[in-house]
Tab-separated table of C-alpha atoms in Angstrom:
chain	number	residue	atom	x	y	z
F	1	UNK	CA	1.098	-7.860	16.329
F	2	UNK	CA	-1.359	-8.504	13.526
F	3	UNK	CA	-1.051	-11.799	11.660
F	4	UNK	CA	-2.455	-11.197	8.183
F	5	UNK	CA	-3.366	-14.507	6.538
F	6	UNK	CA	-3.437	-13.845	2.816
F	7	UNK	CA	-4.279	-16.123	-0.092
F	8	UNK	CA	-6.777	-16.822	-2.827
F	9	UNK	CA	-10.501	-16.828	-2.148
F	10	UNK	CA	-11.252	-20.376	-1.040
F	11	UNK	CA	-7.760	-21.075	0.311
F	12	UNK	CA	-9.115	-21.845	3.789
F	13	UNK	CA	-7.846	-18.692	5.488
F	14	UNK	CA	-10.743	-18.246	7.916
F	15	UNK	CA	-10.767	-21.884	9.031
F	16	UNK	CA	-7.004	-21.816	9.551
F	17	UNK	CA	-7.297	-18.488	11.389
F	18	UNK	CA	-9.762	-19.967	13.889
F	19	UNK	CA	-7.339	-22.812	14.565
F	20	UNK	CA	-4.418	-20.380	14.818
F	21	UNK	CA	-6.177	-18.339	17.495
F	22	UNK	CA	-6.128	-21.431	19.707
F	23	UNK	CA	-2.347	-21.682	19.269
F	24	UNK	CA	-1.438	-18.048	19.936
F	25	UNK	CA	-2.020	-17.132	23.598
F	26	UNK	CA	-4.250	-14.093	24.049
F	27	UNK	CA	-5.005	-13.746	20.342
F	28	UNK	CA	-8.280	-12.607	18.792
F	29	UNK	CA	-9.843	-13.315	15.403
F	30	UNK	CA	-10.209	-10.086	13.423
F	31	UNK	CA	-12.146	-10.510	10.186
F	32	UNK	CA	-11.903	-7.407	7.931
F	33	UNK	CA	-14.743	-8.849	5.856
F	34	UNK	CA	-17.097	-7.727	8.631
F	35	UNK	CA	-16.013	-4.156	7.955
F	36	UNK	CA	-17.081	-4.625	4.348
F	37	UNK	CA	-20.388	-6.133	5.455
F	38	UNK	CA	-21.053	-3.094	7.610
F	39	UNK	CA	-20.295	-0.685	4.779
F	40	UNK	CA	-22.710	-2.572	2.518
F	41	UNK	CA	-25.436	-1.743	5.025
F	42	UNK	CA	-24.417	1.846	5.736
F	43	UNK	CA	-23.305	3.249	2.396
F	44	UNK	CA	-25.805	4.545	-0.168
F	45	UNK	CA	-26.622	2.084	-2.955
F	46	UNK	CA	-25.374	4.600	-5.500
F	47	UNK	CA	-21.886	4.573	-3.965
F	48	UNK	CA	-21.804	0.788	-3.694
F	49	UNK	CA	-22.787	0.491	-7.355
F	50	UNK	CA	-19.642	2.432	-8.303
F	51	UNK	CA	-17.328	-0.394	-7.190
F	52	UNK	CA	-17.233	-4.130	-7.847
F	53	UNK	CA	-15.351	-4.959	-4.640
F	54	UNK	CA	-15.652	-3.267	-1.254
F	55	UNK	CA	-11.840	-3.261	-1.029
F	56	UNK	CA	-11.953	-0.515	-3.664
F	57	UNK	CA	-13.709	1.727	-1.143
F	58	UNK	CA	-11.218	4.077	0.583
F	59	UNK	CA	-13.504	3.916	3.635
F	60	UNK	CA	-13.008	0.131	3.852
F	61	UNK	CA	-9.231	0.384	3.826
F	62	UNK	CA	-9.287	3.208	6.360
F	63	UNK	CA	-11.724	1.411	8.658
F	64	UNK	CA	-9.755	-1.844	8.496
F	65	UNK	CA	-6.822	0.030	10.014
F	66	UNK	CA	-8.859	2.042	12.525
F	67	UNK	CA	-10.938	-0.959	13.630
F	68	UNK	CA	-7.881	-3.173	13.888
F	69	UNK	CA	-6.013	-0.558	15.918
F	70	UNK	CA	-8.990	-0.124	18.270
F	71	UNK	CA	-9.391	-3.890	18.689
F	72	UNK	CA	-5.664	-4.271	19.275
F	73	UNK	CA	-5.756	-1.598	21.992
F	74	UNK	CA	-8.817	-3.227	23.557
F	75	UNK	CA	-7.458	-6.780	23.662
F	76	UNK	CA	-3.739	-6.161	24.046
F	77	UNK	CA	-2.948	-9.377	22.205
F	78	UNK	CA	-2.254	-10.564	18.670
F	79	UNK	CA	-4.964	-10.201	16.042
F	80	UNK	CA	-5.366	-12.879	13.377
F	81	UNK	CA	-6.830	-11.360	10.208
F	82	UNK	CA	-7.825	-13.748	7.396
F	83	UNK	CA	-8.276	-11.609	4.299
F	84	UNK	CA	-7.415	-11.857	0.627
F	85	UNK	CA	-5.362	-8.805	-0.359
F	86	UNK	CA	-4.169	-8.946	-3.961
F	87	UNK	CA	-3.435	-5.294	-4.761
F	88	UNK	CA	-0.027	-4.144	-3.618
F	89	UNK	CA	-1.118	-0.525	-3.246
F	90	UNK	CA	-3.904	-1.616	-0.885
F	91	UNK	CA	-1.383	-3.689	1.066
F	92	UNK	CA	0.840	-0.599	1.352
F	93	UNK	CA	-2.028	1.553	2.583
F	94	UNK	CA	-3.266	-0.930	5.187
F	95	UNK	CA	0.053	-2.252	6.471
F	96	UNK	CA	1.510	1.258	6.411
F	97	UNK	CA	-1.460	2.457	8.458
F	98	UNK	CA	-0.772	-0.177	11.089
F	99	UNK	CA	2.948	0.675	11.062
F	100	UNK	CA	2.179	4.358	11.669
F	101	UNK	CA	0.317	3.257	14.789
F	102	UNK	CA	3.299	1.180	15.939
F	103	UNK	CA	1.440	-2.103	15.329
F	104	UNK	CA	3.713	-4.708	13.708
F	105	UNK	CA	2.307	-6.893	10.939
F	106	UNK	CA	3.256	-10.464	10.051
F	107	UNK	CA	2.252	-11.296	6.488
F	108	UNK	CA	1.612	-14.976	5.723
F	109	UNK	CA	0.467	-16.377	2.379
F	110	UNK	CA	-1.464	-19.677	2.409
F	111	UNK	CA	-0.740	-21.238	-0.962
F	112	UNK	CA	-2.250	-24.620	-1.869
F	113	UNK	CA	-1.707	-26.217	-5.255
F	114	UNK	CA	-4.187	-24.685	-7.708
F	115	UNK	CA	-5.762	-28.084	-8.411
F	116	UNK	CA	-6.511	-28.457	-4.703
F	117	UNK	CA	-7.693	-24.858	-4.566
F	118	UNK	CA	-10.175	-25.418	-7.382
F	119	UNK	CA	-11.464	-28.571	-5.692
F	120	UNK	CA	-12.036	-26.635	-2.461
F	121	UNK	CA	-13.885	-23.920	-4.349
F	122	UNK	CA	-16.082	-26.481	-6.136
F	123	UNK	CA	-17.001	-28.088	-2.788
F	124	UNK	CA	-17.686	-24.790	-1.030
F	125	UNK	CA	-21.222	-24.321	0.271
F	126	UNK	CA	-21.365	-20.736	1.414
F	127	UNK	CA	-25.134	-20.500	1.944
F	128	UNK	CA	-26.606	-23.836	3.097
F	129	UNK	CA	-29.959	-24.523	1.485
F	130	UNK	CA	-29.446	-21.909	-1.242
F	131	UNK	CA	-27.619	-23.534	-4.187
F	132	UNK	CA	-27.861	-20.422	-6.337
F	133	UNK	CA	-26.245	-18.182	-3.715
F	134	UNK	CA	-23.509	-20.753	-3.049
F	135	UNK	CA	-22.741	-21.048	-6.769
F	136	UNK	CA	-22.518	-17.252	-6.963
F	137	UNK	CA	-19.814	-17.320	-4.274
F	138	UNK	CA	-17.976	-20.143	-6.052
F	139	UNK	CA	-18.093	-18.181	-9.292
F	140	UNK	CA	-16.656	-15.140	-7.474
F	141	UNK	CA	-13.779	-17.284	-6.172
F	142	UNK	CA	-13.040	-18.698	-9.633
F	143	UNK	CA	-13.131	-15.238	-11.217
F	144	UNK	CA	-10.433	-14.087	-8.807
F	145	UNK	CA	-7.990	-16.896	-9.542
F	146	UNK	CA	-6.420	-14.971	-12.433
F	147	UNK	CA	-5.797	-11.803	-10.331
F	148	UNK	CA	-4.420	-14.072	-7.601
F	149	UNK	CA	-1.937	-15.662	-10.013
F	150	UNK	CA	-0.913	-12.201	-11.231
F	151	UNK	CA	-0.316	-11.070	-7.635
F	152	UNK	CA	1.843	-14.059	-6.695
F	153	UNK	CA	5.026	-12.316	-7.881
F	154	UNK	CA	4.820	-9.605	-5.233
F	155	UNK	CA	2.995	-11.728	-2.659
F	156	UNK	CA	5.694	-14.373	-2.694
F	157	UNK	CA	8.345	-11.719	-2.111
F	158	UNK	CA	6.418	-9.837	0.588
F	159	UNK	CA	4.872	-12.640	2.661
F	160	UNK	CA	6.054	-15.848	4.274
F	161	UNK	CA	4.624	-18.611	2.091
F	162	UNK	CA	3.082	-21.725	3.635
F	163	UNK	CA	2.288	-24.505	1.165
F	164	UNK	CA	-1.016	-25.883	2.448
F	165	UNK	CA	-1.415	-28.603	-0.189
F	166	UNK	CA	-2.587	-31.699	1.650
F	167	UNK	CA	-2.716	-29.955	5.029
F	168	UNK	CA	-5.731	-29.843	7.318
F	169	UNK	CA	-6.693	-26.438	8.771
F	170	UNK	CA	-5.244	-27.535	12.121
F	171	UNK	CA	-1.947	-28.548	10.561
F	172	UNK	CA	-1.864	-25.327	8.552
F	173	UNK	CA	-2.301	-23.338	11.764
F	174	UNK	CA	0.561	-25.276	13.367
F	175	UNK	CA	2.835	-24.490	10.427
F	176	UNK	CA	1.940	-20.802	10.628
F	177	UNK	CA	2.445	-20.706	14.415
F	178	UNK	CA	5.874	-22.351	14.074
F	179	UNK	CA	6.846	-19.826	11.396
F	180	UNK	CA	5.699	-16.906	13.552
F	181	UNK	CA	7.814	-18.138	16.462
F	182	UNK	CA	10.835	-18.037	14.152
F	183	UNK	CA	10.029	-14.433	13.222
F	184	UNK	CA	8.794	-15.247	9.719
F	185	UNK	CA	6.519	-12.876	7.838
F	186	UNK	CA	7.828	-9.714	9.488
F	187	UNK	CA	7.055	-6.606	7.447
F	188	UNK	CA	9.829	-4.074	7.928
F	189	UNK	CA	7.875	-0.921	7.122
F	190	UNK	CA	8.993	2.522	8.198
F	191	UNK	CA	6.791	3.659	11.069
F	192	UNK	CA	5.847	7.117	9.843
F	193	UNK	CA	3.628	8.736	12.496
F	194	UNK	CA	0.263	10.030	11.358
F	195	UNK	CA	0.446	13.862	11.337
F	196	UNK	CA	-1.646	15.597	13.954
F	197	UNK	CA	-1.805	18.914	12.125
F	198	UNK	CA	-0.935	20.563	8.813
F	199	UNK	CA	2.595	19.777	7.636
F	200	UNK	CA	5.228	21.210	5.303
F	201	UNK	CA	6.787	18.645	2.959
F	202	UNK	CA	9.698	19.065	0.561
F	203	UNK	CA	10.027	16.889	-2.533
F	204	UNK	CA	12.953	16.844	-4.944
F	205	UNK	CA	12.789	16.099	-8.665
F	206	UNK	CA	15.905	14.443	-10.069
F	207	UNK	CA	16.362	13.955	-13.805
F	208	UNK	CA	18.423	11.744	-16.088
F	209	UNK	CA	20.085	12.752	-19.350
F	210	UNK	CA	16.774	12.169	-21.179
F	211	UNK	CA	14.909	14.508	-18.787
F	212	UNK	CA	12.981	11.640	-17.246
F	213	UNK	CA	12.096	12.201	-13.596
F	214	UNK	CA	13.034	9.865	-10.741
F	215	UNK	CA	10.184	8.371	-8.717
F	216	UNK	CA	10.315	6.023	-5.718
F	217	UNK	CA	7.899	3.299	-4.591
F	218	UNK	CA	7.125	3.499	-0.833
F	219	UNK	CA	6.318	0.366	1.159
F	220	UNK	CA	4.029	2.184	3.580
F	221	UNK	CA	1.525	3.992	1.345
F	222	UNK	CA	-0.092	3.456	-2.056
F	223	UNK	CA	1.260	4.927	-5.261
F	224	UNK	CA	4.689	6.155	-6.248
F	225	UNK	CA	6.197	9.332	-4.848
F	226	UNK	CA	8.942	11.914	-5.283
F	227	UNK	CA	12.025	11.637	-3.058
F	228	UNK	CA	11.460	13.862	-0.052
F	229	UNK	CA	9.476	14.084	3.133
F	230	UNK	CA	8.160	16.220	5.969
F	231	UNK	CA	10.190	19.276	6.987
F	232	UNK	CA	11.246	18.906	10.609
F	233	UNK	CA	10.709	21.621	13.198
F	234	UNK	CA	13.162	24.492	12.662
F	235	UNK	CA	14.507	22.981	9.415
F	236	UNK	CA	14.705	24.996	6.159
F	237	UNK	CA	12.701	23.255	3.387
F	238	UNK	CA	15.684	23.105	0.987
F	239	UNK	CA	17.805	21.446	3.646
F	240	UNK	CA	14.985	18.982	4.315
F	241	UNK	CA	14.911	18.076	0.634
F	242	UNK	CA	18.685	17.510	0.537
F	243	UNK	CA	18.510	15.448	3.743
F	244	UNK	CA	15.672	13.281	2.466
F	245	UNK	CA	17.424	12.565	-0.838
F	246	UNK	CA	20.520	11.472	1.074
F	247	UNK	CA	18.494	9.268	3.422
F	248	UNK	CA	16.286	7.719	0.750
F	249	UNK	CA	18.672	7.364	-2.189
F	250	UNK	CA	22.175	7.741	-0.694
F	251	UNK	CA	22.653	10.634	-3.143
F	252	UNK	CA	24.458	13.769	-1.981
F	253	UNK	CA	23.259	16.979	-3.618
F	254	UNK	CA	25.907	19.685	-3.743
F	255	UNK	CA	24.202	22.650	-5.346
F	256	UNK	CA	21.247	24.684	-4.058
F	257	UNK	CA	17.741	23.479	-4.872
F	258	UNK	CA	15.562	25.588	-7.152
F	259	UNK	CA	11.890	25.885	-6.223
F	260	UNK	CA	9.498	24.682	-8.910
F	261	UNK	CA	6.116	24.458	-7.200
F	262	UNK	CA	4.575	25.507	-3.919
F	263	UNK	CA	1.178	23.878	-3.458
F	264	UNK	CA	-1.244	24.395	-0.609
F	265	UNK	CA	-2.984	21.073	0.026
F	266	UNK	CA	-6.380	21.524	1.708
F	267	UNK	CA	-7.299	19.311	4.668
F	268	UNK	CA	-9.245	16.264	3.548
F	269	UNK	CA	-10.070	14.078	6.556
F	270	UNK	CA	-8.329	12.064	7.787
F	271	UNK	CA	-5.488	14.118	6.256
F	272	UNK	CA	-4.578	17.532	7.654
F	273	UNK	CA	-3.149	19.074	4.483
F	274	UNK	CA	-0.395	21.684	4.483
F	275	UNK	CA	2.272	23.089	2.159
F	276	UNK	CA	3.924	20.870	-0.459
F	277	UNK	CA	7.099	22.138	-2.136
F	278	UNK	CA	8.793	20.579	-5.153
F	279	UNK	CA	12.404	21.487	-5.918
F	280	UNK	CA	14.603	20.881	-8.946
F	281	UNK	CA	17.523	18.740	-7.790
F	282	UNK	CA	19.213	18.693	-11.183
F	283	UNK	CA	20.449	15.748	-13.215
F	284	UNK	CA	21.888	12.469	-11.976
F	285	UNK	CA	24.625	11.210	-14.275
F	286	UNK	CA	24.668	7.446	-14.998
F	287	UNK	CA	27.410	6.803	-12.456
F	288	UNK	CA	25.479	8.570	-9.666
F	289	UNK	CA	22.328	6.661	-10.635
F	290	UNK	CA	24.183	3.359	-10.280
F	291	UNK	CA	25.068	4.323	-6.700
F	292	UNK	CA	21.433	4.761	-5.632
F	293	UNK	CA	20.743	2.676	-2.512
F	294	UNK	CA	17.269	2.365	-1.011
F	295	UNK	CA	16.245	1.874	2.641
F	296	UNK	CA	14.348	-1.417	2.349
F	297	UNK	CA	11.955	-0.672	5.202
F	298	UNK	CA	10.798	2.514	3.459
F	299	UNK	CA	11.225	2.139	-0.319
F	300	UNK	CA	11.024	-0.970	-2.485
F	301	UNK	CA	12.023	0.505	-5.839
F	302	UNK	CA	12.895	3.510	-7.974
F	303	UNK	CA	12.957	4.382	-11.664
F	304	UNK	CA	13.242	7.207	-14.139
F	305	UNK	CA	9.954	7.820	-15.976
F	306	UNK	CA	8.498	10.122	-18.588
F	307	UNK	CA	5.576	12.368	-17.716
F	308	UNK	CA	3.297	9.950	-19.578
F	309	UNK	CA	4.647	6.969	-17.612
F	310	UNK	CA	4.249	8.865	-14.342
F	311	UNK	CA	0.502	9.079	-15.023
F	312	UNK	CA	0.242	5.336	-14.390
F	313	UNK	CA	2.226	5.449	-11.143
F	314	UNK	CA	1.402	8.635	-9.235
F	315	UNK	CA	-1.879	9.296	-7.391
F	316	UNK	CA	-3.847	12.131	-9.024
F	317	UNK	CA	-2.803	14.951	-6.689
F	318	UNK	CA	0.907	14.077	-7.009
F	319	UNK	CA	0.635	13.727	-10.779
F	320	UNK	CA	-1.032	17.154	-10.981
F	321	UNK	CA	1.776	18.624	-8.893
F	322	UNK	CA	4.404	17.013	-11.097
F	323	UNK	CA	2.757	18.361	-14.245
F	324	UNK	CA	2.953	21.939	-12.987
F	325	UNK	CA	6.494	21.404	-11.696
F	326	UNK	CA	7.626	20.299	-15.156
F	327	UNK	CA	5.946	23.350	-16.689
F	328	UNK	CA	7.710	25.559	-14.139
F	329	UNK	CA	11.033	23.951	-15.049
F	330	UNK	CA	10.422	24.664	-18.740
F	331	UNK	CA	9.471	28.300	-18.058
F	332	UNK	CA	12.307	28.943	-15.624
F	333	UNK	CA	10.102	30.316	-12.841
F	334	UNK	CA	8.222	28.774	-9.898
F	335	UNK	CA	4.451	28.329	-9.876
F	336	UNK	CA	2.266	28.944	-6.844
F	337	UNK	CA	-0.640	26.480	-6.486
F	338	UNK	CA	-3.572	26.298	-4.129
F	339	UNK	CA	-5.246	22.891	-4.104
F	340	UNK	CA	-3.431	22.149	-7.349
F	341	UNK	CA	-4.621	25.288	-9.167
F	342	UNK	CA	-2.219	28.108	-10.147
F	343	UNK	CA	-2.865	31.411	-8.388
F	344	UNK	CA	-1.318	34.841	-8.725
């Protein structure tokens, strides 16, 4: 397993992680910050200047998973990863990546009282002998307190919280180890295997009486999504769409699905691309909507949204696909896309 120690910058995660390694037989310290340090050396300055945090680099999130998986295979034991992770979509991408590789994650939040946290930040000497560099680090930690407070709502629900106020790093590690032995912090994420080749996926658009479209929030990847999934071998795409809606929402679709969009998605490493189909599943009446039940290990939420609201939830390629699907629904005929562009 991977023990992900989360918390604010300056919460003492790395010190506690070192102590925790001594308490977990066969465990290894895995610091994702080293991945960021490597990218700072390898990436062009122009690319680095485009982000304010290396966590915003897709390559960092991808390499955290790949490096962790390789280290896990090499050592065969638990990995203890001390790393602040405040964006839920980044958590989904990283933890979902580990889940797809059959590596379980335990998510633990170290949460001292903010007064104590500020005192620790003020006393932090990151670069001995260089007061200016140390103050720069302290300023970075203080600047991230507001995003940390904003993230506490989802962090507290997702992770096992350990109140470290007044605890030494050794005592913190003992508390975490005891919690892990009780099974705390387990992330029940669907273990969707990484595709090894191009795939065919069927999505279904469901609408309410105001013509808003239903979107779902996966636990295992960033961004919202349409109900649906990969078409299994020998399965008709429409049947796959009906099956996925039943599995994901507990909604039984009676009528046939009408094709709205067929989109060829080009391979973009590490993705393999393939065909993406969006079908019109019709309207859900209020009573049917009240019966929606989600599989907790796969989806954390759902909602009906307008096209404008979807723009703030869907990743660009899915939003583009939705836009054309809605146009196809208005026109009463399907639209053929290649890489998101209408053809024919």
